[in-house]
mmCIF file of C-alpha atoms in Angstrom:
data_model
loop_
_atom_site.group_PDB
_atom_site.id
_atom_site.type_symbol
_atom_site.label_atom_id
_atom_site.label_comp_id
_atom_site.label_asym_id
_atom_site.label_seq_id
_atom_site.Cartn_x
_atom_site.Cartn_y
_atom_site.Cartn_z
ATOM 1 C CA MET A 1 39.698 -6.138 -2.508
ATOM 2 C CA ARG A 2 38.508 -3.627 -5.096
ATOM 3 C CA ALA A 3 35.960 -1.058 -3.965
ATOM 4 C CA ALA A 4 34.425 2.182 -5.198
ATOM 5 C CA VAL A 5 35.246 4.872 -2.634
ATOM 6 C CA VAL A 6 33.524 8.259 -2.518
ATOM 7 C CA THR A 7 35.321 11.300 -1.097
ATOM 8 C CA ASN A 8 33.978 14.842 -1.454
ATOM 9 C CA THR A 9 31.373 13.550 -3.962
ATOM 10 C CA LYS A 10 34.055 11.935 -6.205
ATOM 11 C CA PHE A 11 34.218 8.182 -6.856
ATOM 12 C CA GLN A 12 37.493 6.315 -7.189
ATOM 13 C CA VAL A 13 37.977 2.555 -7.538
ATOM 14 C CA GLU A 14 40.704 1.537 -5.095
ATOM 15 C CA GLU A 15 42.421 -1.545 -3.748
ATOM 16 C CA LEU A 16 41.532 -1.850 -0.066
ATOM 17 C CA PRO A 17 42.619 -4.401 2.532
ATOM 18 C CA THR A 18 40.402 -7.471 2.692
ATOM 19 C CA PRO A 19 37.839 -6.817 5.455
ATOM 20 C CA ARG A 20 38.066 -9.007 8.520
ATOM 21 C CA PRO A 21 34.817 -10.145 10.191
ATOM 22 C CA GLY A 22 34.681 -9.318 13.879
ATOM 23 C CA ARG A 23 32.900 -11.066 16.698
ATOM 24 C CA GLY A 24 29.570 -12.463 15.481
ATOM 25 C CA GLN A 25 30.192 -11.289 11.918
ATOM 26 C CA VAL A 26 30.448 -12.880 8.467
ATOM 27 C CA LEU A 27 32.489 -11.924 5.415
ATOM 28 C CA LEU A 28 30.584 -12.066 2.116
ATOM 29 C CA ASN A 29 31.553 -11.865 -1.511
ATOM 30 C CA VAL A 30 29.235 -9.246 -2.982
ATOM 31 C CA VAL A 31 27.316 -10.609 -5.979
ATOM 32 C CA ARG A 32 24.966 -7.661 -6.587
ATOM 33 C CA CYS A 33 24.407 -4.315 -4.901
ATOM 34 C CA GLY A 34 21.683 -1.801 -5.699
ATOM 35 C CA ILE A 35 22.086 1.964 -5.867
ATOM 36 C CA CYS A 36 19.620 3.580 -3.460
ATOM 37 C CA GLY A 37 18.228 7.083 -3.409
ATOM 38 C CA SER A 38 19.872 7.420 0.002
ATOM 39 C CA ASP A 39 23.215 6.828 -1.706
ATOM 40 C CA LEU A 40 22.489 9.635 -4.166
ATOM 41 C CA HIS A 41 21.687 11.951 -1.257
ATOM 42 C CA ALA A 42 24.695 10.819 0.793
ATOM 43 C CA ARG A 43 27.076 11.536 -2.058
ATOM 44 C CA THR A 44 26.095 15.195 -2.315
ATOM 45 C CA HIS A 45 24.442 15.989 1.030
ATOM 46 C CA ALA A 46 26.440 13.891 3.496
ATOM 47 C CA ASP A 47 26.993 16.685 5.983
ATOM 48 C CA GLU A 48 23.318 17.640 6.171
ATOM 49 C CA MET A 49 22.383 13.983 6.601
ATOM 50 C CA ALA A 50 25.055 13.562 9.281
ATOM 51 C CA ASP A 51 23.732 16.591 11.207
ATOM 52 C CA LEU A 52 20.211 15.164 11.048
ATOM 53 C CA ALA A 53 21.398 11.721 12.165
ATOM 54 C CA SER A 54 23.325 13.263 15.047
ATOM 55 C CA ALA A 55 20.228 15.175 16.166
ATOM 56 C CA THR A 56 18.351 11.865 16.348
ATOM 57 C CA GLY A 57 21.117 10.135 18.322
ATOM 58 C CA TYR A 58 23.399 8.505 15.725
ATOM 59 C CA ASP A 59 26.823 10.166 15.506
ATOM 60 C CA GLY A 60 28.509 7.804 13.060
ATOM 61 C CA PHE A 61 26.989 8.976 9.780
ATOM 62 C CA MET A 62 29.492 9.752 7.013
ATOM 63 C CA ARG A 63 30.870 13.240 6.398
ATOM 64 C CA SER A 64 31.668 14.598 2.949
ATOM 65 C CA GLU A 65 35.442 14.727 3.510
ATOM 66 C CA GLN A 66 35.585 11.089 4.649
ATOM 67 C CA SER A 67 36.341 8.213 2.283
ATOM 68 C CA VAL A 68 33.383 5.834 2.361
ATOM 69 C CA VAL A 69 32.299 2.681 0.535
ATOM 70 C CA LEU A 70 28.570 3.134 -0.081
ATOM 71 C CA GLY A 71 26.014 0.389 -0.721
ATOM 72 C CA HIS A 72 23.402 -1.192 1.557
ATOM 73 C CA GLU A 73 21.180 -3.142 -0.893
ATOM 74 C CA PHE A 74 23.249 -6.247 -1.516
ATOM 75 C CA SER A 75 23.203 -9.995 -1.937
ATOM 76 C CA GLY A 76 26.281 -12.138 -1.579
ATOM 77 C CA GLU A 77 27.929 -15.449 -0.755
ATOM 78 C CA VAL A 78 29.397 -16.593 2.557
ATOM 79 C CA VAL A 79 33.211 -16.555 2.628
ATOM 80 C CA GLU A 80 34.280 -16.878 6.270
ATOM 81 C CA TYR A 81 33.162 -16.271 9.840
ATOM 82 C CA GLY A 82 34.539 -14.170 12.660
ATOM 83 C CA PRO A 83 34.850 -15.332 16.291
ATOM 84 C CA ASP A 84 31.801 -16.499 18.260
ATOM 85 C CA CYS A 85 29.665 -17.298 15.215
ATOM 86 C CA ARG A 86 27.313 -20.255 14.954
ATOM 87 C CA LYS A 87 28.489 -20.818 11.372
ATOM 88 C CA ARG A 88 24.993 -21.602 10.168
ATOM 89 C CA TRP A 89 25.806 -21.759 6.450
ATOM 90 C CA LYS A 90 28.543 -23.316 4.362
ATOM 91 C CA PRO A 91 30.940 -21.115 2.391
ATOM 92 C CA GLY A 92 29.341 -20.231 -0.926
ATOM 93 C CA THR A 93 25.808 -20.091 0.489
ATOM 94 C CA LYS A 94 23.831 -17.247 -1.073
ATOM 95 C CA VAL A 95 22.560 -14.804 1.545
ATOM 96 C CA VAL A 96 21.207 -11.333 2.164
ATOM 97 C CA ALA A 97 21.591 -9.287 5.337
ATOM 98 C CA LEU A 98 20.189 -6.244 7.050
ATOM 99 C CA PRO A 99 22.717 -3.459 6.455
ATOM 100 C CA ILE A 100 23.721 -2.905 10.049
ATOM 101 C CA ILE A 101 26.628 -4.223 12.098
ATOM 102 C CA ARG A 102 27.804 -3.743 15.661
ATOM 103 C CA HIS A 103 31.278 -2.920 16.943
ATOM 104 C CA ASP A 104 31.890 -2.840 20.700
ATOM 105 C CA GLY A 105 28.173 -2.686 21.359
ATOM 106 C CA GLN A 106 27.607 0.257 19.015
ATOM 107 C CA PRO A 107 25.464 -0.065 15.849
ATOM 108 C CA HIS A 108 26.751 1.173 12.488
ATOM 109 C CA LEU A 109 24.810 1.632 9.253
ATOM 110 C CA THR A 110 26.486 -0.418 6.534
ATOM 111 C CA GLY A 111 27.448 1.695 3.542
ATOM 112 C CA LEU A 112 26.741 5.015 5.256
ATOM 113 C CA THR A 113 29.669 5.279 7.651
ATOM 114 C CA THR A 114 33.418 4.732 7.707
ATOM 115 C CA ALA A 115 32.876 2.145 10.458
ATOM 116 C CA ALA A 116 30.928 -0.206 8.162
ATOM 117 C CA PRO A 117 32.023 -0.192 4.492
ATOM 118 C CA GLY A 118 29.212 -1.146 2.145
ATOM 119 C CA GLY A 119 28.497 -3.226 -0.925
ATOM 120 C CA TYR A 120 30.100 -1.090 -3.665
ATOM 121 C CA ALA A 121 32.959 -3.536 -3.312
ATOM 122 C CA GLU A 122 34.009 -7.108 -3.915
ATOM 123 C CA GLN A 123 33.396 -8.001 -0.256
ATOM 124 C CA VAL A 124 31.361 -6.765 2.693
ATOM 125 C CA VAL A 125 31.070 -7.668 6.386
ATOM 126 C CA VAL A 126 27.626 -8.395 7.878
ATOM 127 C CA GLN A 127 26.265 -9.446 11.252
ATOM 128 C CA GLU A 128 25.532 -13.181 11.414
ATOM 129 C CA SER A 129 22.375 -12.629 13.458
ATOM 130 C CA MET A 130 21.073 -10.263 10.752
ATOM 131 C CA THR A 131 21.908 -12.592 7.840
ATOM 132 C CA MET A 132 19.418 -14.836 6.022
ATOM 133 C CA PRO A 133 19.900 -17.524 3.364
ATOM 134 C CA VAL A 134 18.324 -16.895 -0.029
ATOM 135 C CA PRO A 135 15.510 -19.447 -0.570
ATOM 136 C CA ASN A 136 14.116 -21.185 -3.644
ATOM 137 C CA GLY A 137 17.100 -20.509 -5.892
ATOM 138 C CA LEU A 138 16.208 -16.820 -6.077
ATOM 139 C CA SER A 139 18.567 -14.907 -8.363
ATOM 140 C CA ALA A 140 21.190 -12.596 -6.877
ATOM 141 C CA GLU A 141 19.626 -9.684 -8.776
ATOM 142 C CA LEU A 142 16.207 -10.081 -7.195
ATOM 143 C CA ALA A 143 17.645 -11.003 -3.792
ATOM 144 C CA ALA A 144 19.525 -7.678 -3.767
ATOM 145 C CA LEU A 145 16.166 -5.908 -3.949
ATOM 146 C CA THR A 146 15.087 -7.359 -0.595
ATOM 147 C CA GLU A 147 16.237 -4.225 1.212
ATOM 148 C CA PRO A 148 14.346 -1.588 -0.816
ATOM 149 C CA MET A 149 11.295 -3.831 -1.087
ATOM 150 C CA ALA A 150 11.344 -4.248 2.707
ATOM 151 C CA VAL A 151 11.198 -0.452 3.037
ATOM 152 C CA ALA A 152 8.049 -0.518 0.909
ATOM 153 C CA TRP A 153 6.550 -3.444 2.846
ATOM 154 C CA HIS A 154 7.113 -1.592 6.116
ATOM 155 C CA ALA A 155 5.349 1.477 4.690
ATOM 156 C CA VAL A 156 2.405 -0.646 3.515
ATOM 157 C CA ARG A 157 2.072 -2.229 6.945
ATOM 158 C CA LYS A 158 2.308 1.131 8.727
ATOM 159 C CA GLY A 159 -0.319 2.439 6.321
ATOM 160 C CA ARG A 160 -2.796 -0.209 7.505
ATOM 161 C CA VAL A 161 -4.394 -0.336 4.072
ATOM 162 C CA GLY A 162 -7.589 -2.342 3.839
ATOM 163 C CA LYS A 163 -8.065 -4.424 0.713
ATOM 164 C CA GLY A 164 -11.145 -2.425 -0.160
ATOM 165 C CA GLN A 165 -9.535 0.954 0.431
ATOM 166 C CA THR A 166 -8.094 3.018 -2.384
ATOM 167 C CA ALA A 167 -4.338 3.530 -2.145
ATOM 168 C CA PHE A 168 -2.642 6.474 -3.842
ATOM 169 C CA VAL A 169 1.081 6.435 -4.634
ATOM 170 C CA ILE A 170 2.304 9.970 -5.316
ATOM 171 C CA GLY A 171 5.685 9.711 -7.041
ATOM 172 C CA CYS A 172 6.823 6.632 -8.939
ATOM 173 C CA GLY A 173 10.550 6.564 -8.358
ATOM 174 C CA PRO A 174 12.082 3.306 -7.092
ATOM 175 C CA ILE A 175 10.381 3.434 -3.698
ATOM 176 C CA GLY A 176 7.016 4.383 -5.226
ATOM 177 C CA LEU A 177 7.293 1.494 -7.673
ATOM 178 C CA ALA A 178 8.208 -0.872 -4.852
ATOM 179 C CA LEU A 179 5.180 0.353 -2.911
ATOM 180 C CA ILE A 180 2.869 -0.344 -5.842
ATOM 181 C CA SER A 181 4.195 -3.896 -6.041
ATOM 182 C CA MET A 182 3.790 -4.459 -2.319
ATOM 183 C CA LEU A 183 0.300 -2.960 -2.188
ATOM 184 C CA LYS A 184 -0.835 -5.380 -4.885
ATOM 185 C CA ALA A 185 0.902 -8.257 -3.092
ATOM 186 C CA ALA A 186 -1.072 -7.274 0.022
ATOM 187 C CA GLY A 187 -4.316 -7.635 -1.948
ATOM 188 C CA VAL A 188 -5.221 -3.952 -2.221
ATOM 189 C CA ARG A 189 -7.705 -3.858 -5.067
ATOM 190 C CA THR A 190 -7.323 -0.261 -6.239
ATOM 191 C CA VAL A 191 -3.898 1.396 -6.493
ATOM 192 C CA ILE A 192 -3.694 4.780 -8.200
ATOM 193 C CA ALA A 193 -0.197 5.975 -9.151
ATOM 194 C CA SER A 194 0.804 9.492 -10.143
ATOM 195 C CA ASP A 195 4.017 10.773 -11.734
ATOM 196 C CA PHE A 196 4.999 13.388 -14.328
ATOM 197 C CA SER A 197 7.490 11.020 -16.019
ATOM 198 C CA PRO A 198 6.137 8.856 -18.885
ATOM 199 C CA ARG A 199 8.811 6.238 -18.196
ATOM 200 C CA ARG A 200 7.900 6.032 -14.535
ATOM 201 C CA ARG A 201 4.207 5.779 -15.376
ATOM 202 C CA GLU A 202 5.081 2.900 -17.713
ATOM 203 C CA LEU A 203 6.957 1.159 -14.896
ATOM 204 C CA ALA A 204 4.069 1.832 -12.491
ATOM 205 C CA THR A 205 1.785 -0.075 -14.816
ATOM 206 C CA ALA A 206 4.318 -2.910 -15.009
ATOM 207 C CA CYS A 207 4.393 -3.036 -11.206
ATOM 208 C CA GLY A 208 0.619 -3.482 -11.048
ATOM 209 C CA ALA A 209 -0.954 -0.040 -10.610
ATOM 210 C CA ASP A 210 -4.633 -0.139 -11.543
ATOM 211 C CA VAL A 211 -4.790 3.501 -12.617
ATOM 212 C CA VAL A 212 -1.790 5.585 -13.689
ATOM 213 C CA VAL A 213 -2.106 9.358 -13.879
ATOM 214 C CA ASP A 214 -0.057 12.180 -15.346
ATOM 215 C CA PRO A 215 -0.721 14.931 -12.772
ATOM 216 C CA ALA A 216 0.010 17.572 -15.409
ATOM 217 C CA ALA A 217 -3.089 16.416 -17.288
ATOM 218 C CA GLU A 218 -5.348 14.829 -14.659
ATOM 219 C CA SER A 219 -5.801 14.951 -10.912
ATOM 220 C CA PRO A 220 -5.134 11.586 -9.240
ATOM 221 C CA TRP A 221 -8.031 12.356 -6.881
ATOM 222 C CA GLU A 222 -10.427 12.620 -9.803
ATOM 223 C CA ALA A 223 -9.196 9.254 -11.088
ATOM 224 C CA ALA A 224 -10.331 7.520 -7.914
ATOM 225 C CA PRO A 225 -13.518 5.449 -7.848
ATOM 226 C CA LYS A 226 -16.484 7.708 -7.132
ATOM 227 C CA LYS A 227 -17.409 6.409 -3.728
ATOM 228 C CA GLY A 228 -17.007 7.265 -0.079
ATOM 229 C CA ILE A 229 -16.541 10.668 1.476
ATOM 230 C CA GLY A 230 -15.273 13.322 -0.891
ATOM 231 C CA SER A 231 -15.690 16.444 1.239
ATOM 232 C CA VAL A 232 -16.400 17.685 4.743
ATOM 233 C CA THR A 233 -19.987 18.270 3.616
ATOM 234 C CA ASP A 234 -20.267 14.550 2.773
ATOM 235 C CA LEU A 235 -18.948 13.683 6.221
ATOM 236 C CA LEU A 236 -21.484 15.921 7.963
ATOM 237 C CA GLY A 237 -24.244 14.500 5.796
ATOM 238 C CA LEU A 238 -23.238 10.995 6.850
ATOM 239 C CA GLY A 239 -23.600 12.055 10.467
ATOM 240 C CA PHE A 240 -27.151 13.280 9.879
ATOM 241 C CA ASP A 241 -28.133 10.144 7.953
ATOM 242 C CA THR A 242 -26.648 7.823 10.575
ATOM 243 C CA MET A 243 -28.399 9.532 13.461
ATOM 244 C CA GLN A 244 -31.693 9.543 11.575
ATOM 245 C CA ARG A 245 -31.504 5.774 11.090
ATOM 246 C CA LEU A 246 -30.426 5.028 14.646
ATOM 247 C CA ARG A 247 -33.099 7.197 16.260
ATOM 248 C CA ARG A 248 -35.792 5.315 14.363
ATOM 249 C CA VAL A 249 -35.087 2.201 16.438
ATOM 250 C CA PRO A 250 -37.154 2.300 19.664
ATOM 251 C CA ASN A 251 -35.172 2.250 22.911
ATOM 252 C CA LEU A 252 -31.862 1.807 21.119
ATOM 253 C CA PRO A 253 -28.930 3.245 23.112
ATOM 254 C CA TRP A 254 -27.532 4.703 19.936
ATOM 255 C CA TRP A 255 -24.432 6.114 21.620
ATOM 256 C CA TYR A 256 -23.202 2.543 22.155
ATOM 257 C CA VAL A 257 -23.113 2.121 18.389
ATOM 258 C CA PHE A 258 -20.651 4.989 18.143
ATOM 259 C CA ARG A 259 -18.572 3.583 20.984
ATOM 260 C CA LEU A 260 -18.405 0.186 19.280
ATOM 261 C CA ALA A 261 -17.461 1.799 16.004
ATOM 262 C CA HIS A 262 -14.536 3.534 17.712
ATOM 263 C CA THR A 263 -13.496 0.384 19.587
ATOM 264 C CA PHE A 264 -13.351 -1.717 16.441
ATOM 265 C CA ASP A 265 -12.175 1.098 14.171
ATOM 266 C CA ALA A 266 -15.290 0.547 12.077
ATOM 267 C CA GLY A 267 -16.135 4.131 11.328
ATOM 268 C CA PRO A 268 -15.906 5.811 7.926
ATOM 269 C CA ALA A 269 -12.418 5.949 6.428
ATOM 270 C CA GLY A 270 -10.793 7.703 3.523
ATOM 271 C CA PRO A 271 -8.012 6.438 1.262
ATOM 272 C CA VAL A 272 -4.398 5.812 2.221
ATOM 273 C CA ILE A 273 -1.942 8.090 0.437
ATOM 274 C CA PHE A 274 1.776 7.357 0.135
ATOM 275 C CA GLU A 275 3.937 10.431 -0.443
ATOM 276 C CA CYS A 276 7.027 9.213 -2.316
ATOM 277 C CA VAL A 277 8.376 12.465 -3.788
ATOM 278 C CA GLY A 278 10.298 14.031 -0.930
ATOM 279 C CA VAL A 279 10.412 17.670 -2.031
ATOM 280 C CA PRO A 280 9.095 20.741 -0.189
ATOM 281 C CA GLY A 281 5.444 21.526 -0.748
ATOM 282 C CA ILE A 282 4.230 18.022 -1.565
ATOM 283 C CA ILE A 283 2.807 17.285 1.891
ATOM 284 C CA ASP A 284 0.856 20.546 1.831
ATOM 285 C CA GLN A 285 -0.472 19.800 -1.647
ATOM 286 C CA ILE A 286 -1.672 16.381 -0.509
ATOM 287 C CA LEU A 287 -3.320 17.708 2.652
ATOM 288 C CA THR A 288 -5.139 20.321 0.575
ATOM 289 C CA ALA A 289 -6.384 17.916 -2.094
ATOM 290 C CA ALA A 290 -6.956 14.695 -0.129
ATOM 291 C CA PRO A 291 -10.454 13.616 0.941
ATOM 292 C CA PRO A 292 -11.429 13.818 4.628
ATOM 293 C CA LEU A 293 -10.324 10.990 6.926
ATOM 294 C CA SER A 294 -7.382 10.120 4.657
ATOM 295 C CA ARG A 295 -4.226 8.591 6.071
ATOM 296 C CA VAL A 296 -1.076 10.113 4.609
ATOM 297 C CA VAL A 297 2.101 8.030 4.904
ATOM 298 C CA VAL A 298 5.260 10.046 4.221
ATOM 299 C CA VAL A 299 7.893 7.815 2.643
ATOM 300 C CA GLY A 300 9.787 10.330 0.484
ATOM 301 C CA VAL A 301 12.810 11.820 2.228
ATOM 302 C CA CYS A 302 12.741 15.618 2.058
ATOM 303 C CA MET A 303 16.094 17.040 3.187
ATOM 304 C CA GLU A 304 14.886 20.632 3.317
ATOM 305 C CA ALA A 305 12.636 22.549 5.690
ATOM 306 C CA ASP A 306 8.996 22.330 4.669
ATOM 307 C CA ARG A 307 5.694 24.024 5.511
ATOM 308 C CA PHE A 308 2.079 22.899 5.575
ATOM 309 C CA HIS A 309 -1.197 24.137 7.026
ATOM 310 C CA PRO A 310 -2.195 22.109 10.096
ATOM 311 C CA ALA A 311 -5.702 23.616 10.059
ATOM 312 C CA MET A 312 -6.356 21.978 6.678
ATOM 313 C CA ALA A 313 -5.459 18.555 8.076
ATOM 314 C CA ILE A 314 -7.431 19.274 11.242
ATOM 315 C CA ASN A 315 -10.593 20.264 9.394
ATOM 316 C CA LYS A 316 -10.432 17.040 7.379
ATOM 317 C CA GLU A 317 -9.172 14.964 10.333
ATOM 318 C CA ILE A 318 -6.321 13.624 8.223
ATOM 319 C CA GLU A 319 -3.858 11.256 9.839
ATOM 320 C CA LEU A 320 -0.189 11.927 9.029
ATOM 321 C CA ARG A 321 2.431 9.207 9.514
ATOM 322 C CA PHE A 322 6.164 9.112 8.814
ATOM 323 C CA VAL A 323 8.034 5.862 8.173
ATOM 324 C CA LEU A 324 11.646 4.705 7.999
ATOM 325 C CA GLY A 325 13.274 1.375 7.244
ATOM 326 C CA TYR A 326 11.836 -1.957 8.447
ATOM 327 C CA ASP A 327 12.316 -4.524 11.181
ATOM 328 C CA PRO A 328 14.099 -7.902 10.786
ATOM 329 C CA GLY A 329 10.789 -9.749 10.493
ATOM 330 C CA GLU A 330 9.642 -7.502 7.652
ATOM 331 C CA PHE A 331 13.011 -7.977 5.934
ATOM 332 C CA ARG A 332 12.685 -11.772 6.178
ATOM 333 C CA ASP A 333 9.078 -11.750 5.005
ATOM 334 C CA THR A 334 9.984 -9.560 2.034
ATOM 335 C CA LEU A 335 12.751 -11.960 0.996
ATOM 336 C CA HIS A 336 10.326 -14.878 1.049
ATOM 337 C CA MET A 337 7.582 -12.945 -0.748
ATOM 338 C CA ILE A 338 10.020 -12.339 -3.596
ATOM 339 C CA ALA A 339 11.329 -15.915 -3.565
ATOM 340 C CA ASP A 340 7.810 -17.366 -3.472
ATOM 341 C CA GLY A 341 6.693 -15.255 -6.425
ATOM 342 C CA LYS A 342 4.155 -13.273 -4.393
ATOM 343 C CA VAL A 343 5.777 -10.043 -5.516
ATOM 344 C CA ASP A 344 7.954 -9.422 -8.575
ATOM 345 C CA PRO A 345 10.423 -6.535 -8.311
ATOM 346 C CA ALA A 346 12.040 -7.328 -11.681
ATOM 347 C CA PRO A 347 10.491 -4.290 -13.469
ATOM 348 C CA LEU A 348 12.505 -2.007 -11.182
ATOM 349 C CA ILE A 349 15.857 -3.249 -12.527
ATOM 350 C CA THR A 350 16.826 -1.154 -15.536
ATOM 351 C CA GLY A 351 20.602 -1.547 -15.730
ATOM 352 C CA THR A 352 23.799 -3.094 -14.358
ATOM 353 C CA VAL A 353 27.345 -1.718 -14.119
ATOM 354 C CA GLY A 354 30.685 -2.726 -12.656
ATOM 355 C CA LEU A 355 32.575 -0.736 -10.044
ATOM 356 C CA GLU A 356 34.066 1.551 -12.688
ATOM 357 C CA GLY A 357 30.588 2.407 -13.927
ATOM 358 C CA ILE A 358 29.170 3.714 -10.649
ATOM 359 C CA ASP A 359 29.786 7.374 -11.448
ATOM 360 C CA ASN A 360 27.967 6.986 -14.769
ATOM 361 C CA ALA A 361 25.153 5.134 -13.026
ATOM 362 C CA PHE A 362 24.658 7.970 -10.545
ATOM 363 C CA THR A 363 24.458 10.417 -13.441
ATOM 364 C CA ALA A 364 21.991 8.207 -15.309
ATOM 365 C CA LEU A 365 19.736 7.942 -12.254
ATOM 366 C CA GLY A 366 19.272 11.700 -12.383
ATOM 367 C CA ASN A 367 17.127 11.220 -15.494
ATOM 368 C CA PRO A 368 13.755 9.657 -14.605
ATOM 369 C CA GLU A 369 13.141 8.758 -18.262
ATOM 370 C CA ARG A 370 16.019 6.280 -18.316
ATOM 371 C CA HIS A 371 16.406 4.304 -15.140
ATOM 372 C CA ALA A 372 14.746 3.204 -11.891
ATOM 373 C CA LYS A 373 17.118 0.772 -10.155
ATOM 374 C CA ILE A 374 20.690 0.151 -11.298
ATOM 375 C CA LEU A 375 22.592 -2.804 -9.835
ATOM 376 C CA ILE A 376 26.333 -3.125 -9.346
ATOM 377 C CA ASP A 377 28.120 -6.354 -10.261
ATOM 378 C CA PRO A 378 31.660 -6.112 -8.830
ATOM 379 C CA THR A 379 32.918 -8.637 -11.420
ATOM 380 C CA SER A 380 31.514 -6.721 -14.413
ATOM 381 C CA SER A 381 33.503 -4.456 -16.705
ATOM 382 C CA ALA A 382 30.392 -2.540 -17.797
ATOM 383 C CA VAL A 383 30.735 1.219 -17.375
ATOM 384 C CA THR A 384 27.383 2.225 -18.886
ATOM 385 C CA PRO A 385 24.067 1.035 -17.415
#
């Protein structure tokens, strides 16, 4: 098969042996594969990413000197099965799969290790148990976005955003745009998006953001609806007002009201803020500017050491969460949300190339004014997205 192989940051299209599915695995023809921000990082920072992965317990991550087929956002068609498969789908069935396989009991991240070549190729091996048929005649292009959209859906769910809460999306790259789409699909009524790039702000609007802000000209916090708790002084004032009302009621055990509020998580709450930039200093900026009782969900992947002031978050009682990936149920639900028309990721797709065009696509993705998500069609001769 033909595949785009990266070695020491350089891409080369090569003829590789046809992959053979192992026990419980399926061979697919790749129809479309998306280029992920993780791929951009892995190309140039593989060794740092491998050291980080090793520190967290995964020793198989690619190294810069290794020859690796990237690509973990793919849709394809069933070709053949390995041993001990249930053979659920006929050859030619359109499917997507979680990008993870298992050899000899050990998991491997598809497209990010030599042990599991990815979707920048004509064919890819997936685990049958992690594979799902594409419903409702969904196009291969949109089906390939199941993986990045599932990342966003996982972040939305971990953010526990109420429909009446304001959600901020700081950074409107591909994952920020996916988050906007998923927040609106979840019924969140007010989504405020912020990015310096005019093109990304345009795409944020297309994805459903209610307010789009250029942070060079306007603070996203000032663009929020004027309601709720804006400062620690407001929070203290709420405490006084609440106690004044409760103590007016004769014989009321007012402390039980506070206990019930804690039990049912019914106390005052700030907005939910999704950090989708992933560069040093952003978390500290958000903690400094965010209203009290905010929940900050860190989605952007910062590969450098960072600093922030814990006392600022403490004084505002800000909750800080970090998220990664998704579970199989979230992946399945995302696929069906797209297929059922509950969420439309089409605005993210800004170009398509063949295998020979991958190097150009990586270069193009470095310019936020041009592209968001570029797909690879292994049968295409296009070299420019």
